[in-house]
mmCIF file of C-alpha atoms and ligand atoms in Angstrom:
data_model
loop_
_atom_site.group_PDB
_atom_site.id
_atom_site.type_symbol
_atom_site.label_atom_id
_atom_site.label_comp_id
_atom_site.label_asym_id
_atom_site.label_seq_id
_atom_site.Cartn_x
_atom_site.Cartn_y
_atom_site.Cartn_z
ATOM 1 C CA MET A 11 -4.935 -75.721 -132.752
ATOM 2 C CA ILE A 12 -6.784 -75.878 -135.957
ATOM 3 C CA ILE A 13 -5.064 -77.260 -139.354
ATOM 4 C CA ALA A 14 -7.156 -76.748 -142.036
ATOM 5 C CA ILE A 15 -6.128 -78.897 -145.215
ATOM 6 C CA ASP A 16 -7.972 -78.349 -148.011
ATOM 7 C CA GLY A 17 -7.547 -79.393 -151.548
ATOM 8 C CA PRO A 18 -7.914 -81.716 -154.602
ATOM 9 C CA ALA A 19 -8.129 -85.932 -155.436
ATOM 10 C CA ALA A 20 -4.849 -87.170 -154.439
ATOM 11 C CA SER A 21 -3.173 -84.039 -154.431
ATOM 12 C CA GLY A 22 -1.732 -85.948 -151.003
ATOM 13 C CA LYS A 23 -3.281 -83.946 -148.751
ATOM 14 C CA GLY A 24 -5.557 -87.442 -146.666
ATOM 15 C CA THR A 25 -1.602 -88.253 -146.117
ATOM 16 C CA LEU A 26 -0.458 -84.935 -144.974
ATOM 17 C CA ALA A 27 -3.105 -84.431 -142.959
ATOM 18 C CA GLN A 28 -2.330 -88.185 -140.756
ATOM 19 C CA ARG A 29 1.409 -87.431 -140.752
ATOM 20 C CA ILE A 30 0.456 -84.179 -139.429
ATOM 21 C CA ALA A 31 -2.332 -85.467 -136.591
ATOM 22 C CA GLN A 32 0.192 -87.041 -135.430
ATOM 23 C CA ARG A 33 3.069 -85.320 -136.011
ATOM 24 C CA PHE A 34 1.104 -82.531 -133.395
ATOM 25 C CA GLY A 35 -0.538 -84.905 -131.529
ATOM 26 C CA LEU A 36 -4.086 -83.923 -133.378
ATOM 27 C CA ALA A 37 -7.407 -85.746 -134.126
ATOM 28 C CA HIS A 38 -7.687 -85.916 -137.548
ATOM 29 C CA LEU A 39 -11.178 -86.369 -139.560
ATOM 30 C CA ASP A 40 -10.823 -86.822 -143.565
ATOM 31 C CA THR A 41 -13.456 -85.433 -144.818
ATOM 32 C CA GLY A 42 -14.473 -86.839 -147.381
ATOM 33 C CA LEU A 43 -15.612 -90.274 -145.919
ATOM 34 C CA LEU A 44 -18.806 -88.560 -144.927
ATOM 35 C CA TYR A 45 -19.665 -87.548 -148.587
ATOM 36 C CA ARG A 46 -18.217 -90.822 -149.148
ATOM 37 C CA ALA A 47 -20.940 -92.324 -146.109
ATOM 38 C CA VAL A 48 -23.956 -90.166 -148.029
ATOM 39 C CA ALA A 49 -23.898 -91.952 -151.215
ATOM 40 C CA ARG A 50 -22.904 -95.095 -150.071
ATOM 41 C CA ASP A 51 -26.232 -95.188 -147.727
ATOM 42 C CA VAL A 52 -28.440 -93.955 -150.950
ATOM 43 C CA LYS A 53 -27.103 -96.679 -152.760
ATOM 44 C CA ARG A 54 -27.638 -99.549 -149.721
ATOM 45 C CA ASN A 55 -31.689 -97.974 -148.719
ATOM 46 C CA GLY A 56 -32.454 -98.441 -152.836
ATOM 47 C CA GLY A 57 -32.127 -94.786 -153.898
ATOM 48 C CA ALA A 58 -30.321 -92.805 -156.874
ATOM 49 C CA LEU A 59 -27.320 -90.993 -156.423
ATOM 50 C CA GLU A 60 -28.723 -87.748 -158.755
ATOM 51 C CA ASP A 61 -32.187 -87.904 -155.990
ATOM 52 C CA ASP A 62 -31.742 -85.439 -153.607
ATOM 53 C CA ASP A 63 -34.458 -86.174 -150.928
ATOM 54 C CA ALA A 64 -32.587 -89.305 -151.205
ATOM 55 C CA ALA A 65 -28.872 -87.743 -149.852
ATOM 56 C CA VAL A 66 -30.551 -85.261 -147.982
ATOM 57 C CA LYS A 67 -31.807 -88.345 -146.081
ATOM 58 C CA ALA A 68 -29.407 -90.278 -146.065
ATOM 59 C CA ALA A 69 -26.986 -87.426 -144.946
ATOM 60 C CA GLN A 70 -29.238 -86.032 -142.196
ATOM 61 C CA GLY A 71 -29.220 -89.800 -140.638
ATOM 62 C CA LEU A 72 -25.494 -90.589 -141.070
ATOM 63 C CA ASP A 73 -24.110 -92.622 -138.546
ATOM 64 C CA PRO A 74 -20.278 -91.087 -138.521
ATOM 65 C CA ALA A 75 -19.103 -94.176 -136.076
ATOM 66 C CA THR A 76 -19.624 -96.303 -140.125
ATOM 67 C CA LEU A 77 -16.373 -94.617 -141.544
ATOM 68 C CA ASP A 78 -13.882 -96.812 -141.107
ATOM 69 C CA ASP A 79 -15.876 -99.122 -143.834
ATOM 70 C CA PRO A 80 -13.064 -99.775 -146.198
ATOM 71 C CA ALA A 81 -15.875 -99.615 -148.992
ATOM 72 C CA LEU A 82 -15.771 -96.082 -149.012
ATOM 73 C CA ARG A 83 -12.322 -95.909 -150.374
ATOM 74 C CA GLY A 84 -13.157 -99.118 -153.418
ATOM 75 C CA ALA A 85 -13.830 -97.984 -156.979
ATOM 76 C CA GLY A 86 -16.436 -95.605 -158.008
ATOM 77 C CA ALA A 87 -17.098 -94.046 -154.042
ATOM 78 C CA GLY A 88 -15.226 -90.641 -154.413
ATOM 79 C CA GLU A 89 -16.784 -90.180 -158.204
ATOM 80 C CA ALA A 90 -20.445 -91.206 -156.439
ATOM 81 C CA ALA A 91 -19.436 -88.710 -153.193
ATOM 82 C CA SER A 92 -18.819 -85.146 -155.670
ATOM 83 C CA ILE A 93 -22.091 -86.222 -157.107
ATOM 84 C CA VAL A 94 -23.879 -85.800 -153.463
ATOM 85 C CA ALA A 95 -21.959 -83.193 -152.819
ATOM 86 C CA ARG A 96 -23.063 -80.620 -154.722
ATOM 87 C CA ILE A 97 -26.301 -80.213 -152.821
ATOM 88 C CA PRO A 98 -26.483 -77.599 -150.195
ATOM 89 C CA GLN A 99 -28.345 -79.327 -147.945
ATOM 90 C CA VAL A 100 -26.418 -82.438 -147.956
ATOM 91 C CA ARG A 101 -24.026 -79.856 -146.736
ATOM 92 C CA ALA A 102 -25.397 -78.296 -143.880
ATOM 93 C CA ALA A 103 -26.600 -81.948 -142.477
ATOM 94 C CA LEU A 104 -23.035 -82.692 -142.639
ATOM 95 C CA LEU A 105 -21.621 -79.211 -140.797
ATOM 96 C CA GLU A 106 -21.918 -79.789 -137.406
ATOM 97 C CA VAL A 107 -19.775 -83.518 -137.203
ATOM 98 C CA GLN A 108 -17.469 -81.461 -138.547
ATOM 99 C CA ARG A 109 -17.138 -78.545 -136.167
ATOM 100 C CA THR A 110 -18.265 -80.451 -133.944
ATOM 101 C CA PHE A 111 -15.088 -82.883 -134.421
ATOM 102 C CA ALA A 112 -12.923 -79.254 -135.123
ATOM 103 C CA GLY A 113 -14.447 -77.635 -131.766
ATOM 104 C CA GLN A 114 -12.485 -81.241 -129.200
ATOM 105 C CA PRO A 115 -10.261 -79.217 -126.570
ATOM 106 C CA SER A 116 -7.336 -82.018 -128.019
ATOM 107 C CA GLY A 117 -7.269 -79.517 -131.849
ATOM 108 C CA ALA A 118 -7.703 -81.237 -135.093
ATOM 109 C CA VAL A 119 -6.754 -81.824 -137.873
ATOM 110 C CA LEU A 120 -9.770 -82.037 -141.622
ATOM 111 C CA ASP A 121 -9.458 -82.765 -144.975
ATOM 112 C CA GLY A 122 -11.340 -81.842 -147.440
ATOM 113 C CA ARG A 123 -11.991 -79.264 -150.018
ATOM 114 C CA ASP A 124 -14.047 -76.859 -147.889
ATOM 115 C CA ILE A 125 -12.727 -76.894 -144.567
ATOM 116 C CA GLY A 126 -10.332 -73.283 -144.994
ATOM 117 C CA THR A 127 -13.427 -71.373 -146.214
ATOM 118 C CA VAL A 128 -16.733 -72.913 -144.751
ATOM 119 C CA VAL A 129 -16.264 -75.607 -142.181
ATOM 120 C CA CYS A 130 -12.857 -73.567 -140.076
ATOM 121 C CA PRO A 131 -12.700 -70.801 -141.338
ATOM 122 C CA GLN A 132 -11.073 -69.347 -138.377
ATOM 123 C CA ALA A 133 -8.092 -71.870 -138.498
ATOM 124 C CA GLU A 134 -4.748 -71.047 -137.138
ATOM 125 C CA VAL A 135 -3.494 -73.088 -139.608
ATOM 126 C CA LYS A 136 -4.915 -73.757 -143.899
ATOM 127 C CA ILE A 137 -3.082 -75.483 -146.688
ATOM 128 C CA PHE A 138 -4.973 -75.491 -149.966
ATOM 129 C CA VAL A 139 -2.374 -78.736 -151.949
ATOM 130 C CA THR A 140 -2.763 -79.201 -155.218
ATOM 131 C CA ALA A 141 -0.463 -81.416 -157.869
ATOM 132 C CA THR A 142 -1.270 -81.036 -162.067
ATOM 133 C CA PRO A 143 -3.702 -83.747 -162.857
ATOM 134 C CA GLU A 144 -1.692 -85.896 -164.597
ATOM 135 C CA VAL A 145 0.827 -86.025 -160.902
ATOM 136 C CA ARG A 146 -2.121 -86.681 -159.432
ATOM 137 C CA ALA A 147 -3.615 -89.741 -161.622
ATOM 138 C CA LYS A 148 -0.717 -91.329 -162.074
ATOM 139 C CA ARG A 149 -0.205 -91.162 -157.979
ATOM 140 C CA ARG A 150 -4.394 -92.340 -157.827
ATOM 141 C CA HIS A 151 -3.497 -95.114 -160.329
ATOM 142 C CA LEU A 152 -0.920 -96.848 -158.244
ATOM 143 C CA GLU A 153 -2.638 -96.838 -155.297
ATOM 144 C CA ARG A 154 -5.403 -98.871 -157.660
ATOM 145 C CA GLN A 155 -3.119 -101.049 -159.002
ATOM 146 C CA SER A 156 -2.023 -101.334 -155.823
ATOM 147 C CA ARG A 157 -5.254 -102.507 -154.239
ATOM 148 C CA GLY A 158 -6.128 -105.163 -156.605
ATOM 149 C CA GLU A 159 -8.191 -102.930 -159.137
ATOM 150 C CA SER A 160 -7.597 -102.785 -162.654
ATOM 151 C CA VAL A 161 -7.775 -99.954 -164.406
ATOM 152 C CA THR A 162 -6.483 -97.258 -166.474
ATOM 153 C CA TYR A 163 -4.505 -94.314 -166.176
ATOM 154 C CA GLU A 164 -6.267 -92.392 -168.505
ATOM 155 C CA ALA A 165 -10.002 -93.799 -166.804
ATOM 156 C CA VAL A 166 -8.419 -92.258 -164.006
ATOM 157 C CA LEU A 167 -6.797 -88.974 -164.874
ATOM 158 C CA ALA A 168 -10.573 -88.572 -165.937
ATOM 159 C CA ASP A 169 -12.109 -88.926 -163.358
ATOM 160 C CA ILE A 170 -9.798 -86.950 -161.869
ATOM 161 C CA ARG A 171 -10.523 -84.172 -163.941
ATOM 162 C CA ARG A 172 -14.696 -84.625 -163.881
ATOM 163 C CA ARG A 173 -14.705 -84.292 -160.226
ATOM 164 C CA ASP A 174 -12.563 -81.061 -160.233
ATOM 165 C CA GLU A 175 -14.791 -79.612 -162.431
ATOM 166 C CA ARG A 176 -17.795 -80.601 -160.439
ATOM 167 C CA ASP A 177 -16.064 -80.145 -157.067
ATOM 168 C CA ALA A 178 -14.731 -76.003 -157.905
ATOM 169 C CA GLY A 179 -18.182 -75.987 -160.099
ATOM 170 C CA ARG A 180 -20.586 -75.947 -158.216
ATOM 171 C CA GLU A 181 -22.613 -73.207 -156.103
ATOM 172 C CA ALA A 182 -22.542 -74.961 -152.370
ATOM 173 C CA ALA A 183 -19.017 -74.323 -150.990
ATOM 174 C CA PRO A 184 -16.858 -75.179 -154.232
ATOM 175 C CA MET A 185 -13.124 -75.940 -153.836
ATOM 176 C CA ARG A 186 -10.696 -73.309 -153.400
ATOM 177 C CA PRO A 187 -8.509 -71.540 -151.651
ATOM 178 C CA ALA A 188 -8.952 -69.576 -148.525
ATOM 179 C CA ALA A 189 -8.069 -66.043 -149.158
ATOM 180 C CA ASP A 190 -5.265 -67.084 -145.775
ATOM 181 C CA ALA A 191 -4.103 -70.341 -147.595
ATOM 182 C CA VAL A 192 -0.823 -71.330 -147.817
ATOM 183 C CA LEU A 193 -0.573 -73.127 -151.059
ATOM 184 C CA LEU A 194 1.138 -75.998 -151.345
ATOM 185 C CA ASP A 195 1.743 -77.477 -154.616
ATOM 186 C CA THR A 196 2.831 -81.234 -154.450
ATOM 187 C CA THR A 197 3.442 -81.829 -158.571
ATOM 188 C CA ASN A 198 7.547 -81.903 -158.397
ATOM 189 C CA LEU A 199 7.333 -83.867 -154.348
ATOM 190 C CA ASP A 200 7.557 -86.748 -152.632
ATOM 191 C CA ILE A 201 5.741 -86.980 -149.223
ATOM 192 C CA GLU A 202 8.668 -86.373 -147.203
ATOM 193 C CA ALA A 203 9.342 -83.848 -148.789
ATOM 194 C CA ALA A 204 5.498 -82.293 -148.640
ATOM 195 C CA PHE A 205 5.066 -83.187 -145.102
ATOM 196 C CA ASP A 206 8.903 -81.226 -144.593
ATOM 197 C CA THR A 207 7.352 -78.004 -145.813
ATOM 198 C CA ALA A 208 3.739 -78.049 -144.480
ATOM 199 C CA VAL A 209 5.745 -78.858 -141.086
ATOM 200 C CA GLY A 210 7.482 -75.401 -141.554
ATOM 201 C CA VAL A 211 4.213 -73.497 -142.208
ATOM 202 C CA ILE A 212 2.487 -75.272 -138.901
ATOM 203 C CA MET A 213 5.807 -74.447 -136.931
ATOM 204 C CA LYS A 214 5.755 -70.331 -138.381
ATOM 205 C CA LYS A 215 2.340 -70.695 -137.625
ATOM 206 C CA VAL A 216 3.033 -71.527 -134.269
ATOM 207 C CA GLY A 217 6.253 -69.011 -133.301
ATOM 208 C CA GLN A 218 3.574 -66.135 -134.520
ATOM 209 C CA ARG A 219 0.609 -67.064 -132.479
ATOM 210 C CA GLY A 220 3.255 -67.376 -129.443
ATOM 211 C CA ARG A 221 4.482 -63.817 -130.181
ATOM 212 C CA THR A 222 1.104 -62.154 -130.316
HETATM 213 O O1 CDP B 14 -9.400 -89.139 -151.171
HETATM 214 P P1 CDP B 14 -9.757 -87.678 -152.864
HETATM 215 O O2 CDP B 14 -9.363 -86.705 -152.790
HETATM 216 O O3 CDP B 14 -10.099 -89.158 -154.031
HETATM 217 O O4 CDP B 14 -11.789 -87.707 -152.399
HETATM 218 P P2 CDP B 14 -12.411 -87.001 -150.919
HETATM 219 O O5 CDP B 14 -11.463 -86.477 -150.374
HETATM 220 O O6 CDP B 14 -12.335 -88.336 -149.979
HETATM 221 O O7 CDP B 14 -13.763 -86.440 -151.405
HETATM 222 C C1 CDP B 14 -14.525 -87.674 -152.496
HETATM 223 C C2 CDP B 14 -15.472 -86.299 -153.081
HETATM 224 O O8 CDP B 14 -16.396 -85.589 -151.314
HETATM 225 C C3 CDP B 14 -15.272 -85.548 -153.957
HETATM 226 O O9 CDP B 14 -15.171 -85.863 -154.608
HETATM 227 C C4 CDP B 14 -16.031 -84.074 -152.570
HETATM 228 O O10 CDP B 14 -17.402 -83.767 -153.904
HETATM 229 C C5 CDP B 14 -16.706 -84.187 -151.344
HETATM 230 N N1 CDP B 14 -16.166 -83.460 -150.968
HETATM 231 C C6 CDP B 14 -16.621 -82.688 -150.386
HETATM 232 O O11 CDP B 14 -16.907 -81.383 -151.115
HETATM 233 N N2 CDP B 14 -16.611 -81.624 -149.477
HETATM 234 C C7 CDP B 14 -15.385 -82.732 -147.832
HETATM 235 N N3 CDP B 14 -14.548 -80.798 -147.345
HETATM 236 C C8 CDP B 14 -14.794 -82.943 -148.963
HETATM 237 C C9 CDP B 14 -15.571 -83.375 -150.252
#
């Protein structure tokens, strides 16, 4: 079974994907880490994020063993990722590692922006997680404060809006729900309620599959 969880920044998709993977005994890949790592490597190699060739080279040379780097969660990493993520050749270079992961026999949960539309259009379950920008900014602000970062709510909201626009507006694999995705609005749901709803969606799909 492949489960695709897509959605914008701080919608709750990462936590949800992790919990779903645990509940159903599936492997989990946070695909945002791949783009974050490409941006990290461009900077490490002394390049500029706006240099497409440097980003493509970093994507082609990416070592997936370096994805547990705490720096990938740090300030600015999401914004940097969205700059390199707009480049078609960067996305192409990262496609194989994602599809190989999805194809493992035990099944997998992948979360990102284009899993249901491009990476795994054949996924049995597709969930697109949303929430208002204000609620997402509130969550991300708390998260960053608890990591000891001094950042204002307004700055976080501006970052989220800028990223939404860039991710949804790009030509290569823009962020959007697949036609057969279930929309899950978490604006008024805490993680437990969102998880319960997602499990319901998955169980329904699994039941349907069992009957065909
Ligand atoms: O955790 P958060 O939602 O803030 O970010 P993320 O999922 O780690 O993604 C960081 C950036 O990577 C996004 O803003 C996208 O530009 C890009 N991304 C993408 O283009 N496609 C994916 N499948 C995953 C992430």
